[in-house]
Amino acid sequence: MNVWGWLNNPPLTQTIPVVAVSANAMPIDIERGIAAGFDDYLTKPIDMLDLHDKIDRNLRKR
């Protein structure tokens, strides 16, 4: 189970999108984050418009 995997197990939290926030901004880091099961990936420093866009997009998917 991934570090955050417990979020996907209980029925009450399995539909909550999980967005990684990291200073690791290399393409391989982003690919690993998505492969680990994160719904999206943000890199620091956080662009607030990008944050809002990713939140909106992921909530619409659910």
mmCIF file of N, CA, C and O in Angstrom:
data_model
loop_
_atom_site.group_PDB
_atom_site.id
_atom_site.type_symbol
_atom_site.label_atom_id
_atom_site.label_comp_id
_atom_site.label_asym_id
_atom_site.label_seq_id
_atom_site.Cartn_x
_atom_site.Cartn_y
_atom_site.Cartn_z
ATOM 1 N N MET A 1 0.854 -1.184 0.000
ATOM 2 C CA MET A 1 0.000 0.000 0.000
ATOM 3 C C MET A 1 0.891 1.235 0.000
ATOM 4 O O MET A 1 1.881 1.300 0.691
ATOM 5 N N ASN A 2 0.530 2.222 -0.809
ATOM 6 C CA ASN A 2 1.267 3.479 -0.846
ATOM 7 C C ASN A 2 1.115 4.210 0.481
ATOM 8 O O ASN A 2 0.207 3.926 1.259
ATOM 9 N N VAL A 3 1.991 5.185 0.693
ATOM 10 C CA VAL A 3 1.959 5.959 1.940
ATOM 11 C C VAL A 3 0.574 6.531 2.190
ATOM 12 O O VAL A 3 0.062 6.495 3.288
ATOM 13 N N TRP A 4 -0.050 7.037 1.147
ATOM 14 C CA TRP A 4 -1.375 7.642 1.304
ATOM 15 C C TRP A 4 -2.492 6.660 0.968
ATOM 16 O O TRP A 4 -3.652 7.026 0.938
ATOM 17 N N GLY A 5 -2.137 5.394 0.741
ATOM 18 C CA GLY A 5 -3.102 4.400 0.297
ATOM 19 C C GLY A 5 -4.330 4.237 1.169
ATOM 20 O O GLY A 5 -5.388 3.851 0.683
ATOM 21 N N TRP A 6 -4.196 4.541 2.454
ATOM 22 C CA TRP A 6 -5.356 4.404 3.342
ATOM 23 C C TRP A 6 -6.491 5.319 2.926
ATOM 24 O O TRP A 6 -7.649 5.055 3.200
ATOM 25 N N LEU A 7 -6.199 6.399 2.204
ATOM 26 C CA LEU A 7 -7.272 7.284 1.740
ATOM 27 C C LEU A 7 -8.190 6.581 0.752
ATOM 28 O O LEU A 7 -9.365 6.899 0.655
ATOM 29 N N ASN A 8 -7.654 5.658 -0.023
ATOM 30 C CA ASN A 8 -8.452 4.986 -1.047
ATOM 31 C C ASN A 8 -9.197 3.769 -0.537
ATOM 32 O O ASN A 8 -9.987 3.188 -1.257
ATOM 33 N N ASN A 9 -8.969 3.342 0.675
ATOM 34 C CA ASN A 9 -9.592 2.117 1.170
ATOM 35 C C ASN A 9 -10.951 2.317 1.824
ATOM 36 O O ASN A 9 -11.894 1.649 1.453
ATOM 37 N N PRO A 10 -11.063 3.204 2.786
ATOM 38 C CA PRO A 10 -12.379 3.335 3.429
ATOM 39 C C PRO A 10 -13.425 3.901 2.465
ATOM 40 O O PRO A 10 -13.110 4.763 1.647
ATOM 41 N N PRO A 11 -14.636 3.426 2.531
ATOM 42 C CA PRO A 11 -15.684 3.897 1.622
ATOM 43 C C PRO A 11 -15.913 5.409 1.669
ATOM 44 O O PRO A 11 -16.250 6.001 0.666
ATOM 45 N N LEU A 12 -15.683 6.020 2.816
ATOM 46 C CA LEU A 12 -15.937 7.460 2.929
ATOM 47 C C LEU A 12 -14.883 8.320 2.258
ATOM 48 O O LEU A 12 -15.133 9.484 1.958
ATOM 49 N N THR A 13 -13.691 7.785 2.011
ATOM 50 C CA THR A 13 -12.621 8.610 1.459
ATOM 51 C C THR A 13 -12.119 8.158 0.090
ATOM 52 O O THR A 13 -11.291 8.839 -0.504
ATOM 53 N N GLN A 14 -12.626 7.069 -0.439
ATOM 54 C CA GLN A 14 -12.068 6.553 -1.682
ATOM 55 C C GLN A 14 -12.317 7.446 -2.891
ATOM 56 O O GLN A 14 -11.632 7.322 -3.901
ATOM 57 N N THR A 15 -13.265 8.357 -2.813
ATOM 58 C CA THR A 15 -13.539 9.244 -3.944
ATOM 59 C C THR A 15 -12.861 10.608 -3.802
ATOM 60 O O THR A 15 -13.042 11.464 -4.659
ATOM 61 N N ILE A 16 -12.100 10.812 -2.742
ATOM 62 C CA ILE A 16 -11.405 12.080 -2.552
ATOM 63 C C ILE A 16 -10.155 12.104 -3.423
ATOM 64 O O ILE A 16 -9.303 11.237 -3.311
ATOM 65 N N PRO A 17 -10.038 13.096 -4.328
ATOM 66 C CA PRO A 17 -8.835 13.192 -5.146
ATOM 67 C C PRO A 17 -7.626 13.544 -4.278
ATOM 68 O O PRO A 17 -7.733 14.323 -3.338
ATOM 69 N N VAL A 18 -6.479 12.959 -4.600
ATOM 70 C CA VAL A 18 -5.253 13.219 -3.848
ATOM 71 C C VAL A 18 -4.243 13.853 -4.801
ATOM 72 O O VAL A 18 -3.883 13.258 -5.821
ATOM 73 N N VAL A 19 -3.805 15.064 -4.460
ATOM 74 C CA VAL A 19 -2.859 15.809 -5.276
ATOM 75 C C VAL A 19 -1.534 15.892 -4.532
ATOM 76 O O VAL A 19 -1.486 16.352 -3.397
ATOM 77 N N ALA A 20 -0.467 15.440 -5.172
ATOM 78 C CA ALA A 20 0.868 15.521 -4.580
ATOM 79 C C ALA A 20 1.376 16.955 -4.694
ATOM 80 O O ALA A 20 1.137 17.626 -5.693
ATOM 81 N N VAL A 21 2.078 17.404 -3.658
ATOM 82 C CA VAL A 21 2.750 18.705 -3.676
ATOM 83 C C VAL A 21 4.194 18.437 -3.309
ATOM 84 O O VAL A 21 4.478 17.901 -2.240
ATOM 85 N N SER A 22 5.111 18.794 -4.212
ATOM 86 C CA SER A 22 6.502 18.448 -3.998
ATOM 87 C C SER A 22 7.430 19.477 -4.626
ATOM 88 O O SER A 22 7.059 20.159 -5.585
ATOM 89 N N ALA A 23 8.629 19.565 -4.089
ATOM 90 C CA ALA A 23 9.667 20.402 -4.699
ATOM 91 C C ALA A 23 10.361 19.638 -5.824
ATOM 92 O O ALA A 23 11.093 20.233 -6.613
ATOM 93 N N ASN A 24 10.134 18.333 -5.914
ATOM 94 C CA ASN A 24 10.730 17.516 -6.977
ATOM 95 C C ASN A 24 9.971 17.766 -8.271
ATOM 96 O O ASN A 24 8.859 17.285 -8.441
ATOM 97 N N ALA A 25 10.593 18.517 -9.182
ATOM 98 C CA ALA A 25 9.887 18.952 -10.379
ATOM 99 C C ALA A 25 10.391 18.321 -11.667
ATOM 100 O O ALA A 25 9.957 18.710 -12.748
ATOM 101 N N MET A 26 11.279 17.350 -11.568
ATOM 102 C CA MET A 26 11.764 16.689 -12.773
ATOM 103 C C MET A 26 10.641 15.833 -13.353
ATOM 104 O O MET A 26 9.814 15.291 -12.605
ATOM 105 N N PRO A 27 10.582 15.699 -14.670
ATOM 106 C CA PRO A 27 9.514 14.892 -15.276
ATOM 107 C C PRO A 27 9.417 13.483 -14.694
ATOM 108 O O PRO A 27 8.309 12.974 -14.498
ATOM 109 N N ILE A 28 10.543 12.858 -14.376
ATOM 110 C CA ILE A 28 10.509 11.509 -13.797
ATOM 111 C C ILE A 28 9.833 11.510 -12.427
ATOM 112 O O ILE A 28 9.129 10.562 -12.064
ATOM 113 N N ASP A 29 10.013 12.583 -11.653
ATOM 114 C CA ASP A 29 9.360 12.688 -10.343
ATOM 115 C C ASP A 29 7.851 12.775 -10.500
ATOM 116 O O ASP A 29 7.094 12.135 -9.767
ATOM 117 N N ILE A 30 7.419 13.568 -11.469
ATOM 118 C CA ILE A 30 5.988 13.728 -11.723
ATOM 119 C C ILE A 30 5.399 12.397 -12.202
ATOM 120 O O ILE A 30 4.340 11.970 -11.731
ATOM 121 N N GLU A 31 6.115 11.723 -13.108
ATOM 122 C CA GLU A 31 5.649 10.418 -13.602
ATOM 123 C C GLU A 31 5.528 9.419 -12.465
ATOM 124 O O GLU A 31 4.563 8.648 -12.402
ATOM 125 N N ARG A 32 6.502 9.417 -11.565
ATOM 126 C CA ARG A 32 6.455 8.488 -10.424
ATOM 127 C C ARG A 32 5.271 8.803 -9.512
ATOM 128 O O ARG A 32 4.628 7.893 -8.989
ATOM 129 N N GLY A 33 5.009 10.084 -9.303
ATOM 130 C CA GLY A 33 3.869 10.467 -8.470
ATOM 131 C C GLY A 33 2.548 10.000 -9.048
ATOM 132 O O GLY A 33 1.704 9.447 -8.344
ATOM 133 N N ILE A 34 2.385 10.204 -10.341
ATOM 134 C CA ILE A 34 1.151 9.768 -10.999
ATOM 135 C C ILE A 34 1.070 8.239 -10.988
ATOM 136 O O ILE A 34 0.012 7.666 -10.720
ATOM 137 N N ALA A 35 2.204 7.575 -11.233
ATOM 138 C CA ALA A 35 2.228 6.106 -11.218
ATOM 139 C C ALA A 35 1.921 5.557 -9.827
ATOM 140 O O ALA A 35 1.359 4.464 -9.699
ATOM 141 N N ALA A 36 2.267 6.320 -8.784
ATOM 142 C CA ALA A 36 2.001 5.877 -7.417
ATOM 143 C C ALA A 36 0.521 5.991 -7.073
ATOM 144 O O ALA A 36 0.071 5.466 -6.061
ATOM 145 N N GLY A 37 -0.237 6.693 -7.921
ATOM 146 C CA GLY A 37 -1.674 6.767 -7.695
ATOM 147 C C GLY A 37 -2.208 8.140 -7.379
ATOM 148 O O GLY A 37 -3.411 8.294 -7.161
ATOM 149 N N PHE A 38 -1.346 9.157 -7.352
ATOM 150 C CA PHE A 38 -1.861 10.502 -7.114
ATOM 151 C C PHE A 38 -2.708 10.923 -8.311
ATOM 152 O O PHE A 38 -2.396 10.591 -9.455
ATOM 153 N N ASP A 39 -3.753 11.670 -8.057
ATOM 154 C CA ASP A 39 -4.626 12.137 -9.129
ATOM 155 C C ASP A 39 -3.988 13.266 -9.921
ATOM 156 O O ASP A 39 -4.293 13.459 -11.096
ATOM 157 N N ASP A 40 -3.121 14.016 -9.277
ATOM 158 C CA ASP A 40 -2.424 15.115 -9.937
ATOM 159 C C ASP A 40 -1.170 15.433 -9.149
ATOM 160 O O ASP A 40 -0.959 14.877 -8.064
ATOM 161 N N TYR A 41 -0.352 16.339 -9.669
ATOM 162 C CA TYR A 41 0.953 16.611 -9.069
ATOM 163 C C TYR A 41 1.263 18.086 -9.239
ATOM 164 O O TYR A 41 1.200 18.618 -10.351
ATOM 165 N N LEU A 42 1.560 18.745 -8.143
ATOM 166 C CA LEU A 42 1.953 20.163 -8.153
ATOM 167 C C LEU A 42 3.388 20.283 -7.683
ATOM 168 O O LEU A 42 3.812 19.558 -6.784
ATOM 169 N N THR A 43 4.114 21.219 -8.274
ATOM 170 C CA THR A 43 5.477 21.458 -7.825
ATOM 171 C C THR A 43 5.574 22.838 -7.187
ATOM 172 O O THR A 43 4.830 23.756 -7.532
ATOM 173 N N LYS A 44 6.503 22.937 -6.237
ATOM 174 C CA LYS A 44 6.744 24.206 -5.553
ATOM 175 C C LYS A 44 7.688 25.050 -6.386
ATOM 176 O O LYS A 44 8.541 24.497 -7.072
ATOM 177 N N PRO A 45 7.582 26.357 -6.344
ATOM 178 C CA PRO A 45 6.562 27.116 -5.636
ATOM 179 C C PRO A 45 5.202 26.953 -6.315
ATOM 180 O O PRO A 45 5.120 26.832 -7.534
ATOM 181 N N ILE A 46 4.184 26.922 -5.524
ATOM 182 C CA ILE A 46 2.836 26.643 -6.028
ATOM 183 C C ILE A 46 2.257 27.877 -6.710
ATOM 184 O O ILE A 46 2.223 28.963 -6.133
ATOM 185 N N ASP A 47 1.809 27.679 -7.922
ATOM 186 C CA ASP A 47 1.086 28.706 -8.676
ATOM 187 C C ASP A 47 -0.383 28.558 -8.274
ATOM 188 O O ASP A 47 -0.998 27.518 -8.527
ATOM 189 N N MET A 48 -0.931 29.565 -7.651
ATOM 190 C CA MET A 48 -2.292 29.463 -7.107
ATOM 191 C C MET A 48 -3.339 29.214 -8.188
ATOM 192 O O MET A 48 -4.307 28.494 -7.966
ATOM 193 N N LEU A 49 -3.165 29.785 -9.371
ATOM 194 C CA LEU A 49 -4.118 29.525 -10.452
ATOM 195 C C LEU A 49 -4.048 28.064 -10.885
ATOM 196 O O LEU A 49 -5.078 27.437 -11.150
ATOM 197 N N ASP A 50 -2.842 27.512 -10.938
ATOM 198 C CA ASP A 50 -2.668 26.105 -11.275
ATOM 199 C C ASP A 50 -3.290 25.215 -10.194
ATOM 200 O O ASP A 50 -3.958 24.227 -10.502
ATOM 201 N N LEU A 51 -3.093 25.570 -8.939
ATOM 202 C CA LEU A 51 -3.687 24.822 -7.827
ATOM 203 C C LEU A 51 -5.212 24.790 -7.960
ATOM 204 O O LEU A 51 -5.827 23.726 -7.900
ATOM 205 N N HIS A 52 -5.809 25.940 -8.185
ATOM 206 C CA HIS A 52 -7.274 26.002 -8.311
ATOM 207 C C HIS A 52 -7.750 25.204 -9.518
ATOM 208 O O HIS A 52 -8.766 24.506 -9.450
ATOM 209 N N ASP A 53 -7.009 25.292 -10.626
ATOM 210 C CA ASP A 53 -7.367 24.542 -11.829
ATOM 211 C C ASP A 53 -7.332 23.038 -11.566
ATOM 212 O O ASP A 53 -8.252 22.309 -11.936
ATOM 213 N N LYS A 54 -6.289 22.570 -10.894
ATOM 214 C CA LYS A 54 -6.156 21.136 -10.617
ATOM 215 C C LYS A 54 -7.234 20.660 -9.638
ATOM 216 O O LYS A 54 -7.783 19.577 -9.800
ATOM 217 N N ILE A 55 -7.550 21.471 -8.655
ATOM 218 C CA ILE A 55 -8.610 21.114 -7.716
ATOM 219 C C ILE A 55 -9.945 21.008 -8.461
ATOM 220 O O ILE A 55 -10.660 20.012 -8.322
ATOM 221 N N ASP A 56 -10.266 22.026 -9.238
ATOM 222 C CA ASP A 56 -11.533 22.006 -9.992
ATOM 223 C C ASP A 56 -11.605 20.807 -10.931
ATOM 224 O O ASP A 56 -12.615 20.113 -10.986
ATOM 225 N N ARG A 57 -10.526 20.561 -11.683
ATOM 226 C CA ARG A 57 -10.499 19.459 -12.638
ATOM 227 C C ARG A 57 -10.695 18.112 -11.940
ATOM 228 O O ARG A 57 -11.459 17.269 -12.392
ATOM 229 N N ASN A 58 -10.020 17.926 -10.821
ATOM 230 C CA ASN A 58 -10.115 16.638 -10.125
ATOM 231 C C ASN A 58 -11.458 16.447 -9.433
ATOM 232 O O ASN A 58 -11.944 15.320 -9.344
ATOM 233 N N LEU A 59 -12.051 17.508 -8.958
ATOM 234 C CA LEU A 59 -13.367 17.375 -8.351
ATOM 235 C C LEU A 59 -14.432 17.079 -9.411
ATOM 236 O O LEU A 59 -15.383 16.344 -9.144
ATOM 237 N N ARG A 60 -14.274 17.645 -10.610
ATOM 238 C CA ARG A 60 -15.235 17.362 -11.688
ATOM 239 C C ARG A 60 -15.141 15.906 -12.141
ATOM 240 O O ARG A 60 -16.146 15.329 -12.575
ATOM 241 N N LYS A 61 -13.929 15.315 -12.073
ATOM 242 C CA LYS A 61 -13.760 13.909 -12.465
ATOM 243 C C LYS A 61 -14.553 12.982 -11.558
ATOM 244 O O LYS A 61 -14.963 11.919 -11.950
ATOM 245 N N ARG A 62 -14.741 13.365 -10.323
ATOM 246 C CA ARG A 62 -15.391 12.499 -9.338
ATOM 247 C C ARG A 62 -16.859 12.719 -9.432
ATOM 248 O O ARG A 62 -17.734 12.212 -9.107
#
